[in-house]
CSV table of C-alpha atoms in Angstrom, one decimal:
chain,number,residue,atom,x,y,z
O,1,MET,CA,0.0,0.0,0.0
O,2,LYS,CA,1.0,3.7,-0.4
O,3,VAL,CA,1.2,5.6,2.8
O,4,LEU,CA,1.2,9.3,3.5
O,5,VAL,CA,2.5,10.5,6.9
O,6,ILE,CA,1.6,14.1,8.0
O,7,GLY,CA,4.1,15.9,10.2
O,8,GLY,CA,7.7,16.7,10.3
O,9,GLY,CA,9.2,15.8,13.7
O,10,ALA,CA,11.2,12.9,15.3
O,11,ARG,CA,7.9,11.0,16.0
O,12,GLU,CA,7.1,11.2,12.2
O,13,HIS,CA,10.6,10.1,11.4
O,14,ALA,CA,10.2,7.1,13.7
O,15,LEU,CA,6.9,6.3,12.1
O,16,CYS,CA,8.4,6.6,8.6
O,17,ARG,CA,11.4,4.5,9.6
O,18,SER,CA,9.1,1.7,10.7
O,19,LEU,CA,6.8,2.0,7.7
O,20,SER,CA,9.8,2.0,5.3
O,21,LEU,CA,10.9,-1.4,6.8
O,22,ASP,CA,7.4,-2.9,6.2
O,23,PRO,CA,7.3,-5.1,3.1
O,24,ASP,CA,3.6,-4.1,2.6
O,25,VAL,CA,4.4,-0.5,2.1
O,26,THR,CA,5.2,0.0,-1.7
O,27,ALA,CA,5.5,3.8,-1.5
O,28,LEU,CA,6.0,6.2,1.4
O,29,TYR,CA,5.3,9.9,1.5
O,30,CYS,CA,5.6,12.5,4.2
O,31,ALA,CA,4.3,16.1,4.3
O,32,PRO,CA,6.1,18.3,5.1
O,33,GLY,CA,8.8,16.0,6.6
O,34,ASN,CA,12.3,17.1,7.4
O,35,ALA,CA,15.9,16.5,6.2
O,36,GLY,CA,16.1,13.0,7.9
O,37,ILE,CA,12.7,11.8,6.8
O,38,ALA,CA,13.8,12.6,3.2
O,39,GLU,CA,16.1,9.6,3.4
O,40,VAL,CA,13.2,7.1,3.8
O,41,ALA,CA,10.1,8.9,2.3
O,42,GLU,CA,9.3,11.2,-0.6
O,43,LEU,CA,8.6,14.7,0.8
O,44,HIS,CA,5.7,17.0,-0.3
O,45,PRO,CA,4.8,20.5,1.0
O,46,VAL,CA,1.5,20.8,2.7
O,47,ASP,CA,-0.2,23.0,5.3
O,48,ALA,CA,-0.7,20.2,7.9
O,49,LEU,CA,-3.6,22.1,9.5
O,50,ASP,CA,-5.5,22.3,6.2
O,51,GLY,CA,-7.7,19.2,6.0
O,52,ALA,CA,-8.8,19.9,2.4
O,53,ALA,CA,-5.1,20.3,1.3
O,54,VAL,CA,-4.0,17.1,3.1
O,55,ALA,CA,-7.0,15.2,1.6
O,56,ARG,CA,-6.2,16.5,-1.9
O,57,LEU,CA,-2.5,15.6,-1.6
O,58,ALA,CA,-3.5,12.0,-0.5
O,59,GLY,CA,-5.7,11.7,-3.5
O,60,GLU,CA,-3.1,12.9,-5.9
O,61,LEU,CA,-0.6,10.4,-4.5
O,62,GLY,CA,-3.1,7.6,-4.5
O,63,ALA,CA,-2.5,7.0,-0.8
O,64,GLY,CA,-4.2,4.0,0.6
O,65,LEU,CA,-3.6,5.2,4.2
O,66,VAL,CA,-2.9,8.6,5.8
O,67,VAL,CA,-1.2,8.7,9.3
O,68,VAL,CA,-1.6,12.0,11.0
O,69,GLY,CA,1.3,12.4,13.5
O,70,PRO,CA,0.9,15.6,15.5
O,71,GLU,CA,-2.0,16.7,17.7
O,72,ALA,CA,-2.7,20.2,16.1
O,73,PRO,CA,-3.9,18.7,12.8
O,74,LEU,CA,-6.1,16.1,14.7
O,75,VAL,CA,-7.7,18.8,16.8
O,76,ALA,CA,-8.2,20.9,13.7
O,77,GLY,CA,-10.2,18.0,12.0
O,78,VAL,CA,-7.7,16.9,9.4
O,79,ALA,CA,-8.6,13.2,9.9
O,80,ASP,CA,-12.2,13.9,9.2
O,81,ALA,CA,-11.4,15.7,6.0
O,82,VAL,CA,-9.3,12.7,4.8
O,83,ARG,CA,-12.0,10.2,5.7
O,84,ALA,CA,-14.6,12.4,4.0
O,85,ALA,CA,-12.6,11.9,0.8
O,86,GLY,CA,-12.9,8.2,1.2
O,87,ILE,CA,-9.2,7.6,2.2
O,88,PRO,CA,-8.5,5.5,5.3
O,89,CYS,CA,-6.9,7.6,8.0
O,90,PHE,CA,-5.1,6.7,11.2
O,91,GLY,CA,-6.1,9.3,13.8
O,92,PRO,CA,-9.1,10.4,15.8
O,93,SER,CA,-11.9,12.7,14.6
O,94,LYS,CA,-11.9,16.4,15.6
O,95,GLU,CA,-14.5,15.7,18.4
O,96,ALA,CA,-12.6,12.6,19.8
O,97,ALA,CA,-9.2,14.5,19.7
O,98,GLN,CA,-10.7,16.9,22.3
O,99,LEU,CA,-9.4,14.2,24.7
O,100,GLU,CA,-6.1,16.0,24.2
O,101,GLY,CA,-7.3,19.3,22.9
O,102,SER,CA,-9.2,20.1,26.2
O,103,LYS,CA,-8.0,19.0,29.6
O,104,ALA,CA,-11.5,19.9,30.9
O,105,PHE,CA,-13.1,17.5,28.3
O,106,ALA,CA,-10.7,14.8,29.3
O,107,LYS,CA,-11.6,15.1,32.9
O,108,ASP,CA,-15.3,15.0,32.2
O,109,VAL,CA,-14.7,11.7,30.2
O,110,MET,CA,-12.7,10.2,33.0
O,111,ALA,CA,-15.3,11.0,35.6
O,112,ALA,CA,-18.1,9.4,33.4
O,113,ALA,CA,-15.9,6.3,32.8
O,114,ASN,CA,-14.7,6.0,36.4
O,115,VAL,CA,-11.1,6.3,35.3
O,116,PRO,CA,-8.7,7.1,38.2
O,117,THR,CA,-7.1,10.5,38.0
O,118,ALA,CA,-6.1,13.6,40.0
O,119,ARG,CA,-8.9,15.7,41.7
O,120,SER,CA,-9.1,19.0,39.8
O,121,TYR,CA,-10.9,22.2,39.3
O,122,VAL,CA,-11.6,23.9,36.0
O,123,CYS,CA,-11.1,27.7,36.4
O,124,THR,CA,-11.9,30.7,34.2
O,125,THR,CA,-11.7,33.5,36.8
O,126,PRO,CA,-9.1,34.9,39.2
O,127,GLU,CA,-11.4,34.0,42.1
O,128,GLU,CA,-11.7,30.4,41.0
O,129,ILE,CA,-8.0,30.1,40.4
O,130,ASP,CA,-7.2,31.3,44.0
O,131,THR,CA,-9.7,29.0,45.5
O,132,ALA,CA,-8.3,26.0,43.6
O,133,LEU,CA,-4.6,26.8,44.4
O,134,ASP,CA,-5.5,27.3,48.1
O,135,ALA,CA,-7.5,23.9,48.1
O,136,PHE,CA,-4.6,21.8,46.9
O,137,GLY,CA,-1.6,23.6,48.2
O,138,ALA,CA,2.0,23.0,47.0
O,139,PRO,CA,3.3,21.6,44.8
O,140,TYR,CA,0.9,23.4,42.4
O,141,VAL,CA,-0.1,21.7,39.1
O,142,VAL,CA,-1.5,24.2,36.6
O,143,LYS,CA,-2.5,23.1,33.1
O,144,ASP,CA,-3.6,25.2,30.1
O,145,ASP,CA,-6.9,23.7,29.0
O,146,GLY,CA,-5.9,23.8,25.3
O,147,LEU,CA,-3.0,22.6,23.3
O,148,ALA,CA,0.4,24.1,24.2
O,149,ALA,CA,2.9,21.9,22.4
O,150,GLY,CA,4.0,20.2,25.6
O,151,LYS,CA,4.7,23.5,27.5
O,152,GLY,CA,1.3,24.2,28.9
O,153,VAL,CA,1.8,22.6,32.3
O,154,VAL,CA,3.6,24.2,35.2
O,155,VAL,CA,4.4,22.2,38.4
O,156,THR,CA,5.9,24.5,41.0
O,157,ASP,CA,6.1,25.2,44.8
O,158,ASP,CA,6.0,29.0,43.9
O,159,LEU,CA,2.4,30.2,44.4
O,160,ALA,CA,3.1,33.4,42.5
O,161,ALA,CA,4.4,31.5,39.5
O,162,ALA,CA,1.5,29.1,39.6
O,163,ARG,CA,-1.0,31.9,39.7
O,164,ASP,CA,0.7,33.8,36.9
O,165,HIS,CA,0.6,30.8,34.6
O,166,ALA,CA,-3.1,30.3,35.5
O,167,LEU,CA,-4.0,33.9,34.8
O,168,ALA,CA,-2.3,33.7,31.4
O,169,CYS,CA,-4.6,30.9,30.2
O,170,ASP,CA,-8.2,31.6,29.1
O,171,ARG,CA,-9.4,28.3,30.8
O,172,VAL,CA,-7.2,26.4,33.2
O,173,VAL,CA,-7.3,23.0,35.0
O,174,ILE,CA,-5.7,23.1,38.5
O,175,GLU,CA,-5.3,19.7,40.1
O,176,GLU,CA,-3.7,17.8,43.0
O,177,PHE,CA,-0.1,16.8,42.6
O,178,LEU,CA,0.4,13.1,41.9
O,179,ASP,CA,3.5,11.5,43.6
O,180,GLY,CA,5.4,8.6,42.1
O,181,PRO,CA,7.1,7.7,38.7
O,182,GLU,CA,5.5,8.6,35.5
O,183,VAL,CA,4.8,6.1,32.7
O,184,SER,CA,3.5,6.5,29.2
O,185,LEU,CA,1.3,3.7,27.7
O,186,PHE,CA,0.1,3.9,24.1
O,187,ALA,CA,-2.7,1.8,22.7
O,188,ILE,CA,-4.0,1.5,19.1
O,189,THR,CA,-7.7,1.4,18.8
O,190,ASP,CA,-10.4,1.4,16.2
O,191,GLY,CA,-13.0,2.6,18.7
O,192,VAL,CA,-13.9,-0.9,19.9
O,193,THR,CA,-10.9,-3.1,20.0
O,194,VAL,CA,-7.8,-1.9,22.0
O,195,LEU,CA,-4.3,-3.1,21.4
O,196,PRO,CA,-1.7,-1.9,24.0
O,197,LEU,CA,1.8,-1.2,23.1
O,198,GLN,CA,4.8,-1.5,25.6
O,199,PRO,CA,5.1,1.1,28.3
O,200,ALA,CA,7.9,3.7,28.2
O,201,GLN,CA,9.2,6.5,30.4
O,202,ASP,CA,10.1,10.0,29.2
O,203,PHE,CA,12.0,12.8,30.8
O,204,LYS,CA,10.2,16.2,30.7
O,205,ARG,CA,12.7,18.4,32.5
O,206,ALA,CA,15.5,20.1,30.5
O,207,LEU,CA,18.4,19.3,32.9
O,208,ASP,CA,20.0,16.2,34.5
O,209,GLY,CA,18.3,15.1,37.7
O,210,ASP,CA,15.0,16.4,36.6
O,211,GLU,CA,16.0,20.0,37.1
O,212,GLY,CA,15.1,22.9,34.9
O,213,PRO,CA,12.0,23.8,33.1
O,214,ASN,CA,9.4,21.5,31.4
O,215,THR,CA,10.1,20.6,27.9
O,216,GLY,CA,8.4,18.5,25.2
O,217,GLY,CA,10.6,15.6,26.4
O,218,MET,CA,14.4,15.2,26.4
O,219,GLY,CA,14.7,11.4,26.1
O,220,ALA,CA,12.8,8.1,26.8
O,221,TYR,CA,13.4,4.4,27.4
O,222,SER,CA,11.6,1.1,27.2
O,223,PRO,CA,11.0,-1.5,28.7
O,224,LEU,CA,10.6,-0.5,32.4
O,225,PRO,CA,12.4,-3.1,34.5
O,226,TRP,CA,11.0,-1.6,37.7
O,227,ALA,CA,7.3,-1.7,36.7
O,228,ASP,CA,4.8,-4.2,37.8
O,229,PRO,CA,4.4,-6.9,35.2
O,230,LYS,CA,0.6,-6.6,35.5
O,231,LEU,CA,0.8,-2.8,34.8
O,232,VAL,CA,-0.4,-3.1,31.2
O,233,ASP,CA,-3.3,-5.4,32.0
O,234,GLU,CA,-4.4,-3.1,34.9
O,235,VAL,CA,-4.2,0.1,32.7
O,236,MET,CA,-6.2,-1.6,30.0
O,237,ALA,CA,-8.9,-2.6,32.4
O,238,THR,CA,-9.2,0.6,34.4
O,239,VAL,CA,-8.1,3.3,31.9
O,240,LEU,CA,-7.9,2.5,28.3
O,241,GLN,CA,-10.9,0.2,27.6
O,242,PRO,CA,-13.3,2.3,29.8
O,243,THR,CA,-12.2,5.5,28.1
O,244,VAL,CA,-12.8,3.9,24.6
O,245,VAL,CA,-16.2,2.6,25.7
O,246,GLU,CA,-17.3,6.0,27.2
O,247,LEU,CA,-16.3,7.9,24.0
O,248,ARG,CA,-18.2,5.4,21.8
O,249,ARG,CA,-21.2,5.8,24.2
O,250,ARG,CA,-21.1,9.6,23.6
O,251,GLY,CA,-21.3,9.1,19.8
O,252,THR,CA,-17.6,10.2,19.4
O,253,PRO,CA,-15.7,6.9,19.0
O,254,PHE,CA,-11.9,7.3,19.3
O,255,SER,CA,-10.0,5.6,16.5
O,256,GLY,CA,-6.2,6.0,16.4
O,257,LEU,CA,-3.6,6.2,19.0
O,258,LEU,CA,-4.7,6.7,22.6
O,259,TYR,CA,-1.9,7.7,24.8
O,260,ALA,CA,-2.3,7.6,28.6
O,261,GLY,CA,0.2,9.5,30.7
O,262,LEU,CA,0.2,7.9,34.1
O,263,ALA,CA,1.5,8.4,37.6
O,264,ILE,CA,2.2,5.3,39.7
O,265,THR,CA,1.3,6.7,43.0
O,266,SER,CA,1.2,5.4,46.5
O,267,ARG,CA,-2.6,5.0,46.1
O,268,GLY,CA,-2.4,3.2,42.7
O,269,VAL,CA,-2.2,4.2,39.0
O,270,ARG,CA,-3.7,7.6,38.1
O,271,VAL,CA,-4.1,9.3,34.7
O,272,ILE,CA,-2.1,12.6,34.5
O,273,GLU,CA,-3.3,13.3,30.9
O,274,PHE,CA,-4.5,11.8,27.6
O,275,ASN,CA,-2.9,12.4,24.2
O,276,ALA,CA,-4.6,11.7,20.9
O,277,ARG,CA,-1.4,10.6,19.1
O,278,PHE,CA,1.9,8.9,19.4
O,279,GLY,CA,4.0,10.6,22.0
O,280,ASP,CA,7.4,12.2,21.3
O,281,PRO,CA,10.0,11.0,22.3
O,282,GLU,CA,8.5,7.7,23.6
O,283,THR,CA,7.5,6.6,20.1
O,284,GLN,CA,11.2,6.5,19.2
O,285,VAL,CA,11.8,3.7,21.7
O,286,VAL,CA,8.5,1.9,21.5
O,287,LEU,CA,8.7,1.5,17.7
O,288,ALA,CA,12.3,0.5,17.9
O,289,ARG,CA,11.1,-2.6,20.0
O,290,LEU,CA,8.0,-3.4,17.9
O,291,LYS,CA,8.5,-6.5,15.7
O,292,THR,CA,5.0,-6.6,14.2
O,293,PRO,CA,5.0,-4.7,10.8
O,294,LEU,CA,3.3,-1.3,11.5
O,295,ALA,CA,1.3,-0.6,8.4
O,296,SER,CA,-1.4,-3.3,8.7
O,297,VAL,CA,-2.0,-2.4,12.4
O,298,LEU,CA,-2.6,1.3,11.5
O,299,LEU,CA,-4.8,0.3,8.5
O,300,HIS,CA,-6.9,-2.1,10.7
O,301,SER,CA,-7.4,0.8,13.2
O,302,ALA,CA,-8.4,3.1,10.3
O,303,ASN,CA,-10.9,0.7,8.8
O,304,GLY,CA,-12.4,-0.6,12.1
O,305,THR,CA,-11.1,-4.1,11.7
O,306,LEU,CA,-8.5,-4.3,14.5
O,307,ASP,CA,-10.2,-7.3,15.9
O,308,VAL,CA,-8.6,-9.5,13.1
O,309,GLU,CA,-5.1,-8.2,14.0
O,310,PRO,CA,-3.1,-10.9,15.9
O,311,PRO,CA,-1.4,-9.8,19.2
O,312,LEU,CA,1.5,-7.5,18.7
O,313,THR,CA,5.0,-9.1,19.0
O,314,TRP,CA,8.0,-7.4,20.5
O,315,ARG,CA,11.8,-7.7,20.4
O,316,ASP,CA,13.5,-8.6,23.7
O,317,ASP,CA,15.9,-5.6,23.1
O,318,ALA,CA,15.8,-2.5,25.3
O,319,ALA,CA,15.7,0.9,23.6
O,320,VAL,CA,17.0,4.4,24.7
O,321,THR,CA,16.6,7.7,22.9
O,322,VAL,CA,18.4,10.9,23.8
O,323,VAL,CA,17.3,14.3,22.5
O,324,ILE,CA,19.8,16.8,21.3
O,325,ALA,CA,18.2,20.2,21.7
O,326,SER,CA,19.3,23.6,20.3
O,327,HIS,CA,20.9,26.5,22.2
O,328,ASN,CA,18.5,28.1,24.6
O,329,TYR,CA,15.7,25.4,24.4
O,330,PRO,CA,13.0,25.4,25.7
O,331,GLU,CA,13.0,29.2,25.6
O,332,THR,CA,13.5,30.8,22.1
O,333,PRO,CA,15.8,28.3,20.5
O,334,ARG,CA,18.6,29.4,18.1
O,335,THR,CA,18.2,27.7,14.6
O,336,GLY,CA,20.2,27.6,11.4
O,337,ASP,CA,23.3,26.0,13.0
O,338,PRO,CA,25.0,23.2,10.9
O,339,ILE,CA,24.8,19.7,12.2
O,340,GLU,CA,27.9,17.5,11.7
O,341,GLY,CA,28.7,13.8,12.4
O,342,LEU,CA,25.4,12.3,11.1
O,343,GLY,CA,27.4,10.3,8.6
O,344,GLU,CA,29.8,9.0,11.3
O,345,VAL,CA,26.8,7.6,13.3
O,346,ALA,CA,25.5,6.0,10.1
O,347,ALA,CA,28.9,4.4,9.3
O,348,GLN,CA,30.0,3.4,12.7
O,349,ASP,CA,27.0,2.8,14.9
O,350,ALA,CA,24.3,1.3,12.7
O,351,PRO,CA,22.2,-0.8,12.9
O,352,HIS,CA,22.1,-0.6,16.7
O,353,ALA,CA,22.1,3.2,16.9
O,354,TYR,CA,20.5,5.7,14.5
O,355,VAL,CA,19.5,9.4,14.4
O,356,LEU,CA,15.9,10.5,14.0
O,357,HIS,CA,15.5,14.1,12.9
O,358,ALA,CA,13.1,16.4,14.7
O,359,GLY,CA,13.9,20.1,13.8
O,360,THR,CA,16.1,20.0,10.8
O,361,ARG,CA,16.2,21.2,7.3
O,362,ARG,CA,18.6,20.9,4.3
O,363,GLU,CA,20.5,24.0,3.1
O,364,GLY,CA,22.5,23.1,0.0
O,365,ASP,CA,24.8,20.2,1.1
O,366,ALA,CA,24.4,21.0,4.8
O,367,ILE,CA,21.8,19.9,7.3
O,368,VAL,CA,21.0,22.6,9.8
O,369,SER,CA,18.9,23.0,13.0
O,370,ALA,CA,15.4,24.3,12.5
O,371,GLY,CA,13.7,23.9,15.9
O,372,GLY,CA,14.1,23.4,19.6
O,373,ARG,CA,14.5,19.7,19.8
O,374,VAL,CA,16.8,18.9,16.8
O,375,LEU,CA,17.5,15.2,16.9
O,376,SER,CA,16.5,12.0,18.7
O,377,VAL,CA,19.5,9.6,18.9
O,378,THR,CA,18.1,6.1,19.4
O,379,ALA,CA,19.8,2.9,20.2
O,380,THR,CA,18.8,-0.7,21.0
O,381,GLY,CA,20.7,-3.3,23.1
O,382,LYS,CA,20.3,-6.5,25.1
O,383,ASP,CA,19.5,-4.4,28.1
O,384,LEU,CA,19.1,-0.7,29.1
O,385,THR,CA,22.8,-0.5,30.0
O,386,GLN,CA,24.0,-1.5,26.5
O,387,ALA,CA,21.2,0.6,24.8
O,388,ARG,CA,22.4,3.6,26.9
O,389,GLU,CA,26.0,3.1,26.0
O,390,ARG,CA,25.3,2.9,22.3
O,391,ALA,CA,23.0,5.9,22.4
O,392,TYR,CA,25.5,8.2,24.1
O,393,LYS,CA,28.3,7.0,22.0
O,394,ALA,CA,26.4,8.1,18.9
O,395,VAL,CA,25.5,11.4,20.6
O,396,SER,CA,29.2,12.0,21.2
O,397,ARG,CA,29.8,11.9,17.4
O,398,ILE,CA,27.3,14.7,16.7
O,399,ARG,CA,28.4,18.3,16.6
O,400,LEU,CA,25.9,21.1,16.8
O,401,ASP,CA,27.1,24.4,18.2
O,402,GLY,CA,25.5,25.4,21.6
O,403,SER,CA,23.5,22.2,21.7
O,404,GLN,CA,22.4,20.5,25.0
O,405,HIS,CA,21.3,17.1,26.0
O,406,ARG,CA,20.7,15.2,29.3
O,407,THR,CA,23.3,12.7,30.3
O,408,ASP,CA,21.1,10.7,32.7
O,409,ILE,CA,18.4,9.2,30.4
O,410,ALA,CA,17.5,5.7,31.7
O,411,GLN,CA,20.5,5.8,34.1
O,412,LYS,CA,18.5,4.9,37.3
O,413,ALA,CA,16.5,2.2,35.5
O,414,ALA,CA,19.6,0.7,34.0
O,415,ALA,CA,21.3,0.6,37.4
O,416,GLY,CA,18.3,-1.0,38.9
O,417,SER,CA,17.9,-3.6,36.3
């Protein structure tokens, strides 16, 4: 089949890499893509938020499946436009994507489905904000109700900072702080059948030791040797399946990738947030471990036939990804700096380590930075220790002026395993 992937980050590069290795995929396109994706897919320009333009491009290319990567096009209804053109599309409808597009909507769905989550208030006035902050106390958890590209959440002990963030949002969700480690669990669903993937953990803070500001994610690893072996079954029963059932009951069935961000608290598993698409950078490590060819699974989700898909199979390998970010990320990042060493990684570290591009573009013969998170250096190994060593060895070969990366991705988990 011919597949068109929408997006241009490291998540889309990971998706394109997996699809390019799938023998069922006869042609692979990506719009708009990036310099790295161009090595495995044919790139086409498109406004990813324009559903009509995406549907038109898919028709011109003869795509048998469109995969929408980022959240903004899903919340804008791009998947609806593609399906209206008669083309199978992996990704939820505009209405179902509100599970990520509105924190308040997600809380409402969770309450109706009896899904365990943090207690919260939805606030729109300064008075409501002050009442909520006072009710929960520090640490304060303040979430912009809408999409904020991974930067809409503030967790702080500073009351003034929490209040300032809340006042800057039109509508805000203020909730109790959840203790315990965080886990990301993805599931592919067609609105009825739910297929869980393997759990991963990502690192939100910019600096080692979970210091510094929140980012879109500075690295990830999978599997989680410290997690309860029954975790996936428990989350399926208490979170994923009930949420899918509730959305179908409301007449807005969720088809695509349902992502549960979880806290493993002293009182049990709690949902921090839902996303309506593959997470970045967790996708990079989860797909590195997936043995089942990807295209048929995504197509079955799009066509409502996921019940015929056999259970997913996984490699025994562990996977680690380390994000290389540009100077000054997550504030206003510097772009346009040349990236060197990519060829060295390809020549010396493949196939165990490889580079997935996030914010890059080609300028003549050079590849330069074009965003805050620039590269996801991903590696596999027999365990997390070997995967870490391979990932950081590859990172050491890459030269990008002023770049930054965390040196402790998966360190504790590797030591504990």
